[in-house]
PDB file of C-alpha atoms and ligand atoms in Angstrom:
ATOM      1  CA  UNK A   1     110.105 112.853 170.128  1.00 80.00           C
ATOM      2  CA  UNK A   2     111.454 115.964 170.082  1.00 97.00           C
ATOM      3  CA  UNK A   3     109.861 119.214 171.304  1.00 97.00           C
ATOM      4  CA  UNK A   4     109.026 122.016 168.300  1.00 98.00           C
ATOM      5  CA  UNK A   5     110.701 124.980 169.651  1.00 98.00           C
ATOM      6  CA  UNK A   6     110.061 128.834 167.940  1.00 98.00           C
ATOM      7  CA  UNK A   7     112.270 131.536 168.852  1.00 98.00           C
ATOM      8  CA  UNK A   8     111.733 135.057 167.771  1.00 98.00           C
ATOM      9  CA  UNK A   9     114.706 137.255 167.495  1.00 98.00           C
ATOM     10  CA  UNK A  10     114.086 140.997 167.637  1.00 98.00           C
ATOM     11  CA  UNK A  11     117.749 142.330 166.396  1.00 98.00           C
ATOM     12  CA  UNK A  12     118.556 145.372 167.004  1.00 98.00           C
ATOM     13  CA  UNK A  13     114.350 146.518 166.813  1.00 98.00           C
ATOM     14  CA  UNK A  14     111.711 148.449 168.927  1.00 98.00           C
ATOM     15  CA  UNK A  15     111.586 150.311 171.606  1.00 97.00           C
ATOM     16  CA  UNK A  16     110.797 150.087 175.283  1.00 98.00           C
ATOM     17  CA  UNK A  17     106.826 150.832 175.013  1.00 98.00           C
ATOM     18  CA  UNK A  18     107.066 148.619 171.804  1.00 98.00           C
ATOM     19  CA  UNK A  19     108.791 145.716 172.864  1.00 98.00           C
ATOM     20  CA  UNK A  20     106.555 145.282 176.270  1.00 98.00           C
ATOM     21  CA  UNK A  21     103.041 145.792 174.042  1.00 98.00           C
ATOM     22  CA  UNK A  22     104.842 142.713 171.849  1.00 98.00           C
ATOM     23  CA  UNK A  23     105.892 140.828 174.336  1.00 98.00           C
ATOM     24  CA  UNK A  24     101.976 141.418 175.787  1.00 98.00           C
ATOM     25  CA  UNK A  25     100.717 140.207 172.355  1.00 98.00           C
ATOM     26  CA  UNK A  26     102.517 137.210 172.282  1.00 98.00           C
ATOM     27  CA  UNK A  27     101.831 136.178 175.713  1.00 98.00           C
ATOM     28  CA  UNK A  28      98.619 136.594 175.006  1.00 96.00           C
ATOM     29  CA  UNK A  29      98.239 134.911 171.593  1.00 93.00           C
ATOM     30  CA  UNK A  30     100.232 131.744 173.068  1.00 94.00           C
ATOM     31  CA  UNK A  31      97.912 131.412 175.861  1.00 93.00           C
ATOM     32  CA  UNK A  32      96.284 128.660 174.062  1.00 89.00           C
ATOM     33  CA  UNK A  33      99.142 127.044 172.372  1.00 94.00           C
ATOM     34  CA  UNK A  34     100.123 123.891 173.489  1.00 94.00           C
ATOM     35  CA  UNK A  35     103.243 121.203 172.905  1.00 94.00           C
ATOM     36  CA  UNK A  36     105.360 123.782 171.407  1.00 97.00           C
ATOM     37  CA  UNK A  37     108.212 125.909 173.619  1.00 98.00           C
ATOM     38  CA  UNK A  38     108.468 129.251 172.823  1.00 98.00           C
ATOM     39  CA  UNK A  39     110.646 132.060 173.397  1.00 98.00           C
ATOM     40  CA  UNK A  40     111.384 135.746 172.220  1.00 98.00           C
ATOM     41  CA  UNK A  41     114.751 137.604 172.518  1.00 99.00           C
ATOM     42  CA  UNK A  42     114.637 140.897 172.911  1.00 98.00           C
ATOM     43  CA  UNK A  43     117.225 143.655 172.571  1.00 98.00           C
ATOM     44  CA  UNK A  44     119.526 143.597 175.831  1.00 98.00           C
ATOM     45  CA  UNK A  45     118.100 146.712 177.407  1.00 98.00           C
ATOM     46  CA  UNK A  46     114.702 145.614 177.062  1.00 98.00           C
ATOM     47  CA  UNK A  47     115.255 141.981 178.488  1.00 98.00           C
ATOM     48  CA  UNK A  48     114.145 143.335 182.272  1.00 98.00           C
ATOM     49  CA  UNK A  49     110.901 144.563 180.890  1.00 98.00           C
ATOM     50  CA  UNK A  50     110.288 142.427 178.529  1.00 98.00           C
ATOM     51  CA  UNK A  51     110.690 139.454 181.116  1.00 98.00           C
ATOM     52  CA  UNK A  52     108.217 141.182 183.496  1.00 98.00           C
ATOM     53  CA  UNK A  53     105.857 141.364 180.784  1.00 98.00           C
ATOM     54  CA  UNK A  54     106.612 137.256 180.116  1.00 98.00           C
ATOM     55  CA  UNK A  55     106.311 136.593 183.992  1.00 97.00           C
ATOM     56  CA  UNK A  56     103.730 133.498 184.230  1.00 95.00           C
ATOM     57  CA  UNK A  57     103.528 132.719 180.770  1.00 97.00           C
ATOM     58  CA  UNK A  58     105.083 129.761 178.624  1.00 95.00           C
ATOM     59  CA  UNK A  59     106.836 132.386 176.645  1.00 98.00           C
ATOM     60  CA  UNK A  60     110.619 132.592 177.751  1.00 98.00           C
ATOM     61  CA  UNK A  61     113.436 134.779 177.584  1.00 98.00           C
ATOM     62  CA  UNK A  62     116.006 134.848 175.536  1.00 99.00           C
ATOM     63  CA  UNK A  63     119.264 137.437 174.524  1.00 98.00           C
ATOM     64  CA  UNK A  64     120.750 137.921 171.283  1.00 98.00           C
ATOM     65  CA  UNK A  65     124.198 137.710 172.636  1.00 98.00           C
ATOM     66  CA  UNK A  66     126.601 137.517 175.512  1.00 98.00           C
ATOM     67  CA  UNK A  67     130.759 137.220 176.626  1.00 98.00           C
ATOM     68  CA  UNK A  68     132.545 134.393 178.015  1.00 98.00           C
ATOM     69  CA  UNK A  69     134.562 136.000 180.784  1.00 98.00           C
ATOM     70  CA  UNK A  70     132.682 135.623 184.357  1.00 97.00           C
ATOM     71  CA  UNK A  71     133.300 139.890 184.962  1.00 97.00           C
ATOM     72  CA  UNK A  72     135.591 142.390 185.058  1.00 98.00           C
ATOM     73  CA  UNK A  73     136.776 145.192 182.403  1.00 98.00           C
ATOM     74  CA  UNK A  74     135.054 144.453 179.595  1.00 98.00           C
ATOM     75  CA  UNK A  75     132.884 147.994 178.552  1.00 98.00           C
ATOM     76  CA  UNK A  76     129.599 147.211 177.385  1.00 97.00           C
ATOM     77  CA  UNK A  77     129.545 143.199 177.380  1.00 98.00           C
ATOM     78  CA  UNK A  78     127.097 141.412 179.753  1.00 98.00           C
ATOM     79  CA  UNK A  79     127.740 137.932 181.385  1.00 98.00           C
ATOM     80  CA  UNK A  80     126.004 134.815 181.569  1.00 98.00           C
ATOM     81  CA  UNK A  81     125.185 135.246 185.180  1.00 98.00           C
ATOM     82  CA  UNK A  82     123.579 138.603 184.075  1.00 98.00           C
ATOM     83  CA  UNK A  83     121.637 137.126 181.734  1.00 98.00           C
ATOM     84  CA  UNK A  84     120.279 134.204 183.913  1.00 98.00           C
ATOM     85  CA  UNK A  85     119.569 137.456 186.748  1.00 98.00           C
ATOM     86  CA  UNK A  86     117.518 138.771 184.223  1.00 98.00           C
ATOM     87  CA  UNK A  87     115.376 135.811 183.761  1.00 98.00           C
ATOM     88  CA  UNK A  88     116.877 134.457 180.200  1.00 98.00           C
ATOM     89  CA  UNK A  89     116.651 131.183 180.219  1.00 98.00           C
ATOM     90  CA  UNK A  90     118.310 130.548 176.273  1.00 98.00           C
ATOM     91  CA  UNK A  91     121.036 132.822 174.608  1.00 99.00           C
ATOM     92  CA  UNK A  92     121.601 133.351 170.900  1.00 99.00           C
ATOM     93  CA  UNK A  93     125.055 132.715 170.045  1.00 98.00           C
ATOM     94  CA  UNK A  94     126.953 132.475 167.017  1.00 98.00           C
ATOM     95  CA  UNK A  95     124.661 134.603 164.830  1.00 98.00           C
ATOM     96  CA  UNK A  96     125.676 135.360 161.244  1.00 98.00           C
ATOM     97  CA  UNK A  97     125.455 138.671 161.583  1.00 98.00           C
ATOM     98  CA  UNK A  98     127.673 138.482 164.716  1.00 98.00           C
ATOM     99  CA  UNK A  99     130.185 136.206 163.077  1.00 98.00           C
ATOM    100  CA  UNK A 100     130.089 138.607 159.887  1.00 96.00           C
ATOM    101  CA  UNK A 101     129.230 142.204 160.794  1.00 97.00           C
ATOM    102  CA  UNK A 102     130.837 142.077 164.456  1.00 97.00           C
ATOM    103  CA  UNK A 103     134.074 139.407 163.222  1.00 97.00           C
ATOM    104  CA  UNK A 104     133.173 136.637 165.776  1.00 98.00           C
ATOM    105  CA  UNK A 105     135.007 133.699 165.636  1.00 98.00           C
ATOM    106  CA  UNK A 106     134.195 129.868 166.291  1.00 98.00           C
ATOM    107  CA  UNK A 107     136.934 130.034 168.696  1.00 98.00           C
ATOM    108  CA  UNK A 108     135.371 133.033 170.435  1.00 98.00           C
ATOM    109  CA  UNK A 109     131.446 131.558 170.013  1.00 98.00           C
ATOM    110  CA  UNK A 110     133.232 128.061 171.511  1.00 98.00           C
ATOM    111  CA  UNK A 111     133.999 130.243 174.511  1.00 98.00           C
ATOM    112  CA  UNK A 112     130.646 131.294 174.791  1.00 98.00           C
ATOM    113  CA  UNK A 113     129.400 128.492 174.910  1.00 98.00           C
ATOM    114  CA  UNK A 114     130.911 126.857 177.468  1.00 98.00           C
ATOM    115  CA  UNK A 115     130.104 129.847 179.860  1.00 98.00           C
ATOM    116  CA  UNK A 116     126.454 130.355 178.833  1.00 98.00           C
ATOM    117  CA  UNK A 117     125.701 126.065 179.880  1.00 98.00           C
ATOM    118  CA  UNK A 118     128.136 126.645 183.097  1.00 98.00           C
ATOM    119  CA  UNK A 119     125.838 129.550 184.341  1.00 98.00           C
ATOM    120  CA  UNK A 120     122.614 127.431 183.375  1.00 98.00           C
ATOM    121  CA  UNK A 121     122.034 129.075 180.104  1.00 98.00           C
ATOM    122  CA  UNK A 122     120.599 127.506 177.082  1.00 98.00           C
ATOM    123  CA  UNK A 123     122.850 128.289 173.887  1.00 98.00           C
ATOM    124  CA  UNK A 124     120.681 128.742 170.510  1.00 99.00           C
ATOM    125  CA  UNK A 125     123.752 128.013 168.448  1.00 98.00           C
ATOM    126  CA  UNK A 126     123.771 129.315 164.720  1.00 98.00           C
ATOM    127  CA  UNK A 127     125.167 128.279 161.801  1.00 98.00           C
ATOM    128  CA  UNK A 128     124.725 128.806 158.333  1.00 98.00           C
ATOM    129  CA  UNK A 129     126.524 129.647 154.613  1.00 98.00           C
ATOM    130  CA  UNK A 130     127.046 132.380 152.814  1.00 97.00           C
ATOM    131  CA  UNK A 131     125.475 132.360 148.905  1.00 96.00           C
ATOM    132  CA  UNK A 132     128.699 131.912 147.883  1.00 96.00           C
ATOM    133  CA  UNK A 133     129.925 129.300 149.839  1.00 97.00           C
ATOM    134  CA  UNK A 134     126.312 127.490 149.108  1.00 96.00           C
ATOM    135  CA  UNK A 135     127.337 128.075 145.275  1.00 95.00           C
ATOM    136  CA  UNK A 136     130.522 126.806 145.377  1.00 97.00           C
ATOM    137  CA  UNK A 137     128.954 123.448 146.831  1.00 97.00           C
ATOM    138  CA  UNK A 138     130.806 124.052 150.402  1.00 98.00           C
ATOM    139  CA  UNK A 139     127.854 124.207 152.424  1.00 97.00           C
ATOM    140  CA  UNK A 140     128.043 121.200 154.400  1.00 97.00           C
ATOM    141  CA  UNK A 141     132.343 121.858 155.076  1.00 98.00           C
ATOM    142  CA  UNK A 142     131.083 125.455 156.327  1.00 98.00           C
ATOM    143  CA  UNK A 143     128.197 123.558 158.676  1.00 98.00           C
ATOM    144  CA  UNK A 144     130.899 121.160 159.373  1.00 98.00           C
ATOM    145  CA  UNK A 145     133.818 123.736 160.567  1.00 98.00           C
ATOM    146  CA  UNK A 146     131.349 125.884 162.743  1.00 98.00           C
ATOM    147  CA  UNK A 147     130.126 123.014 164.428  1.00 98.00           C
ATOM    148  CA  UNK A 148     132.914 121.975 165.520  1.00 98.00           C
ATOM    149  CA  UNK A 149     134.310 125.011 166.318  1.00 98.00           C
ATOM    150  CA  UNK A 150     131.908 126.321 168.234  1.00 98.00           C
ATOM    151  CA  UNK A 151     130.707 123.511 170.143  1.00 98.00           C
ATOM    152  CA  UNK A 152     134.490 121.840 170.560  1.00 98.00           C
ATOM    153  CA  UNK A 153     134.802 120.080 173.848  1.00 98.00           C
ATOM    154  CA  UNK A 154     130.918 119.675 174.793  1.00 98.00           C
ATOM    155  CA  UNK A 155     129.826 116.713 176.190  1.00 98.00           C
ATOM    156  CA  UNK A 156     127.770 114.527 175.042  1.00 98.00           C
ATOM    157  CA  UNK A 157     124.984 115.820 178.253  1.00 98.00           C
ATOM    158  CA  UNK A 158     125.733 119.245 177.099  1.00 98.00           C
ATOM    159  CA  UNK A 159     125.512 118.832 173.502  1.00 98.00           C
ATOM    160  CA  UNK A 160     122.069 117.291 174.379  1.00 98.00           C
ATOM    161  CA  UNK A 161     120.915 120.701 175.837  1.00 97.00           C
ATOM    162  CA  UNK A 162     122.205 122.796 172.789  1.00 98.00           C
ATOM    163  CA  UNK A 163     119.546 123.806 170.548  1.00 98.00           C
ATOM    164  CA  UNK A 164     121.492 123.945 166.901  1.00 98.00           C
ATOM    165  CA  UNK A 165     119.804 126.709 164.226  1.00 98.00           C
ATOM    166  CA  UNK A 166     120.709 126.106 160.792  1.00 98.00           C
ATOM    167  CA  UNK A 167     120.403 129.876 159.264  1.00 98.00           C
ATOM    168  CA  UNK A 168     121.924 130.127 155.541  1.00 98.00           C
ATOM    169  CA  UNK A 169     122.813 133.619 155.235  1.00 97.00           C
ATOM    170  CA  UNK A 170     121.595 134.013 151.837  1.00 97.00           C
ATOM    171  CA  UNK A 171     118.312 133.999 153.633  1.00 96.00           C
ATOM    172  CA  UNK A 172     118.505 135.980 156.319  1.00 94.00           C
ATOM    173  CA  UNK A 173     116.190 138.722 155.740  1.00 90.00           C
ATOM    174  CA  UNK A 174     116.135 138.799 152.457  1.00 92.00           C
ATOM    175  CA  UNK A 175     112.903 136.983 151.764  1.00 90.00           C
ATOM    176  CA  UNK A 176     114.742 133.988 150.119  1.00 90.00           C
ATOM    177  CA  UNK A 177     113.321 130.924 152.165  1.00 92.00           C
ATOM    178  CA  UNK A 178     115.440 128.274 151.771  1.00 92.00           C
ATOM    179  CA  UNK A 179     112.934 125.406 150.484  1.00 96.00           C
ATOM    180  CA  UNK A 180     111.880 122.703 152.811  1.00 97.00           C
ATOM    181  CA  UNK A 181     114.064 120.270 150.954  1.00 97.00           C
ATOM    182  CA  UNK A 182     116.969 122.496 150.783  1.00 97.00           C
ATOM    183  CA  UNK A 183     116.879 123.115 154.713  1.00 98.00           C
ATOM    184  CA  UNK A 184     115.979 119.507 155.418  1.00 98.00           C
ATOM    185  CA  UNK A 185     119.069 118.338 153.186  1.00 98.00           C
ATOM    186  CA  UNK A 186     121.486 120.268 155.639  1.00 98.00           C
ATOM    187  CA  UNK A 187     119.223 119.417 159.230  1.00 98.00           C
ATOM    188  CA  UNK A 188     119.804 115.799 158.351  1.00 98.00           C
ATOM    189  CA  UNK A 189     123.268 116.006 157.337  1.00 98.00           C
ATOM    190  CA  UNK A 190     123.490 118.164 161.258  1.00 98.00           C
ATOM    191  CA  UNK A 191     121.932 115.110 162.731  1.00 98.00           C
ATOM    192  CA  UNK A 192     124.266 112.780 160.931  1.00 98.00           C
ATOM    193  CA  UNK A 193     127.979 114.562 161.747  1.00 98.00           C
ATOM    194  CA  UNK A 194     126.323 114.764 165.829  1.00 98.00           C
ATOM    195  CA  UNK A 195     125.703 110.882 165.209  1.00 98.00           C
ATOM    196  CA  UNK A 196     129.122 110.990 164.330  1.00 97.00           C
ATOM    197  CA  UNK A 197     131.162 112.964 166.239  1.00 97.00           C
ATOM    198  CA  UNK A 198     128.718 111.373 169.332  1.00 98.00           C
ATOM    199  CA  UNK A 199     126.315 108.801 168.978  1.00 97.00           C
ATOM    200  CA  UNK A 200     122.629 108.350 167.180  1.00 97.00           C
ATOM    201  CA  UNK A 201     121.276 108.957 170.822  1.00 97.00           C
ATOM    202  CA  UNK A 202     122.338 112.489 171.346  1.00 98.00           C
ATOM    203  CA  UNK A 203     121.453 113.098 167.613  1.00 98.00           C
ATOM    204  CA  UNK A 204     117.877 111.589 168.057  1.00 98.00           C
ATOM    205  CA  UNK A 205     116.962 114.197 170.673  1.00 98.00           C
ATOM    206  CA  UNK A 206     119.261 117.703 169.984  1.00 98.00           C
ATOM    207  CA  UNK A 207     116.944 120.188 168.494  1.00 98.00           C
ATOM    208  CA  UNK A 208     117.819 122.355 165.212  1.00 98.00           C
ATOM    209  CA  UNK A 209     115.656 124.757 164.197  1.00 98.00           C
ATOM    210  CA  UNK A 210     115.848 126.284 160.575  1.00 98.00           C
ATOM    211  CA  UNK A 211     116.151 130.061 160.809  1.00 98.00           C
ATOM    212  CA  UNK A 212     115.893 132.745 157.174  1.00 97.00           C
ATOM    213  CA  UNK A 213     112.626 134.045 156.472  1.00 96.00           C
ATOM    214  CA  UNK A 214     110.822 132.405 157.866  1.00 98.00           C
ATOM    215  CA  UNK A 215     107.031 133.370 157.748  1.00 97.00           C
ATOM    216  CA  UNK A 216     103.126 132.134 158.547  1.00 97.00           C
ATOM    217  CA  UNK A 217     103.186 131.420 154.708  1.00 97.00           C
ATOM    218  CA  UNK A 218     106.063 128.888 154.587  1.00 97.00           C
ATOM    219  CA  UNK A 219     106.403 128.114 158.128  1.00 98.00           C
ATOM    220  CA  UNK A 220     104.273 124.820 158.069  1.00 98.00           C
ATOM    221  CA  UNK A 221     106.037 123.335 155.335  1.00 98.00           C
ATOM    222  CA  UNK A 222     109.565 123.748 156.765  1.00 98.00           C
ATOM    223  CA  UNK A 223     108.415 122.660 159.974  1.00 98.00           C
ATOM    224  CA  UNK A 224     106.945 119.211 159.115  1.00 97.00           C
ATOM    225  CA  UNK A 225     110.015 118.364 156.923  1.00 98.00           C
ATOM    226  CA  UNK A 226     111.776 115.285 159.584  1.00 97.00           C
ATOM    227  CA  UNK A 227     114.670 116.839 161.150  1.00 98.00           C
ATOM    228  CA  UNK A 228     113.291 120.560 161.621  1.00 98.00           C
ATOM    229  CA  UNK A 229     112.581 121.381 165.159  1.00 98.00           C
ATOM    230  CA  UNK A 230     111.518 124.746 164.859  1.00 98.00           C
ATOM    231  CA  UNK A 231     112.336 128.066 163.588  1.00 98.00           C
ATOM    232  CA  UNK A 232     114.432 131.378 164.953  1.00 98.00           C
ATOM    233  CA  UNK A 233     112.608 134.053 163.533  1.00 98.00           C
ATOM    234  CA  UNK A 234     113.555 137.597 162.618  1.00 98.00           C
ATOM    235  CA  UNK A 235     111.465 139.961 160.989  1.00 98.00           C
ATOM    236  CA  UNK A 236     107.992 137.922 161.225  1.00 98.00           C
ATOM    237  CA  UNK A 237     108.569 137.774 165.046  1.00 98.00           C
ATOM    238  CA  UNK A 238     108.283 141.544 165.482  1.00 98.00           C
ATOM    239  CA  UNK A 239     104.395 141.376 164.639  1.00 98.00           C
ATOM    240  CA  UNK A 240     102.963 139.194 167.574  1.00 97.00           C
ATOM    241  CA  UNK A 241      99.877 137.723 165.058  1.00 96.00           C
ATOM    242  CA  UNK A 242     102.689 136.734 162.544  1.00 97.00           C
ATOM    243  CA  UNK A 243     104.631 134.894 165.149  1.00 98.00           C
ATOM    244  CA  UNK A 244     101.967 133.213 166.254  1.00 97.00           C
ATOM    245  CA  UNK A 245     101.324 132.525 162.678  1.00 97.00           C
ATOM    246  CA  UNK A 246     104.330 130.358 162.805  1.00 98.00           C
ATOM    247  CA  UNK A 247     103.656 129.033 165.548  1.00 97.00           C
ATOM    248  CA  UNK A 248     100.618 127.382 164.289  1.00 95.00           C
ATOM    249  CA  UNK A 249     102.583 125.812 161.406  1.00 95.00           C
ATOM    250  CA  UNK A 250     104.259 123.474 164.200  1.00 95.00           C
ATOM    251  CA  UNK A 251     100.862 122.423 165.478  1.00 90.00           C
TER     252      UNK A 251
HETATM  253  P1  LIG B   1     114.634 136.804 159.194  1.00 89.07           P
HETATM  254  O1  LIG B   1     113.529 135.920 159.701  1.00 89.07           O
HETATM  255  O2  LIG B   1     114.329 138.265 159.289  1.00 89.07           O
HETATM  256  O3  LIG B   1     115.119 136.370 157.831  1.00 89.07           O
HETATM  257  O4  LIG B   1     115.888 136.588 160.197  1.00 89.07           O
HETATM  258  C1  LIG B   1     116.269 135.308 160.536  1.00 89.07           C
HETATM  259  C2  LIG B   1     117.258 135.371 161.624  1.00 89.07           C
HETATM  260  O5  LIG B   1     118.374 135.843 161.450  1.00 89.07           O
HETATM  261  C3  LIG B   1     116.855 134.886 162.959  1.00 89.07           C
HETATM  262  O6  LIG B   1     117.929 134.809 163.831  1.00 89.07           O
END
């Protein structure tokens, strides 16, 4: 049986007093929340704070990003081994907005991933379509080419680690939740290519969460659909009651 897991991803949002009073909230609305993991994933500045305010509470640490190389000169990127210093235990990689605002690659995100599991991190690894791709029926190639791109070379151990988070673009942040059956349609198909490319084992037990608007109001619908594990959550996870709203959809 697999775990629900609910990540909330804060973008590029709050401040320092802000993002310790929401980490505060959540801690303290998840107190009594129980069988479901949690994390939040604050803006990279704020994960020191933010993972004092998490100390001795289920809610974990996450970032939003992270490079491949070990150190060295590379202005303004952070490493794995930074990350797991400041108490992340997961790492968002491959984020749409990444692969279409900042022009990351699957060969770059494949990188990644290798050095986020070889420091002990857990990779949150997106994929998605664009509306146009989704329109011109290529959804599942798209799914199919990051996947293997960005995961190329895993083993079958690793893979089992790797949470996967389907996140169509079309409905990132635009209030367009994709419906339970359209999310479900690609979660399965995810489970069936891991199946393939591994075996029905490692597919039974890797998570994939659904991630695009994803709010108290729709939340328990996608999350009882068969192959969704939980949700990465944007805007509704910078409102600790709304996050927790979600949460309870998983219950
Ligand atoms: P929204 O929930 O704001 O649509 O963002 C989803 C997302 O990109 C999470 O990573």
């Amino acid at each position: 049986m697999r775990r629900p897991f609910i990540a909330g991803n804060w973008k590029m949002n709050t401040h320092r007093a802000e993002a310790i009073a929401l980490a505060e909230g959540v801690v303290k609305a998840a107190a009594g929340v129980d069988g479901v993991d949690l994390a939040v994933c604050p803006p990279s500045c704020y994960l020191d704070a933010v993972g004092k305010a998490l100390a001795g509470s289920k809610v974990l640490l996450g970032a939003q990003n992270m490079y491949f190389e070990k150190d060295g000169a590379f202005t303004g990127e952070l490493s794995a081994a930074m990350l797991r210093d400041l108490g992340c235990t997961y790492v968002i990689l491959g984020h749409s907005e990444r692969r279409h605002i900042l022009g990351e690659t699957d060969a770059l995100i494949n990188k990644k991933v290798h050095a986020a599991l070889a420091a002990g991190l857990i990779p949150i690894l997106c994929v998605g379509e664009l509306l146009a791709e989704r329109e011109a029926g290529q959804t599942m190639s798209v799914i199919r080419r990051q996947f293997d791109g960005s995961l190329a070379g895993l083993s079958a151990d690793q893979l089992k680690t790797v949470v996967i988070a389907y996140e169509p673009v079309w409905a990132i942040g635009t209030g367009k939740v994709a419906t339970p059956q359209q999310a479900e349609e690609v979660h399965l198909a995810l489970r069936k290519l891991i199946a393939e490319r591994y075996n029905a084992a490692v597919a039974d037990v890797v998570r994939i969460q659904y991630g695009g608007s994803v709010k108290p109001s729709n939340a328990a619908d996608l999350l009882k659909q068969a192959d969704i594990d939980g949700a990465l959550v944007g805007g509704a996870s910078l409102k600790a009651d709304q996050f927790l709203g979600i949460v309870a959809g998983a219950l």
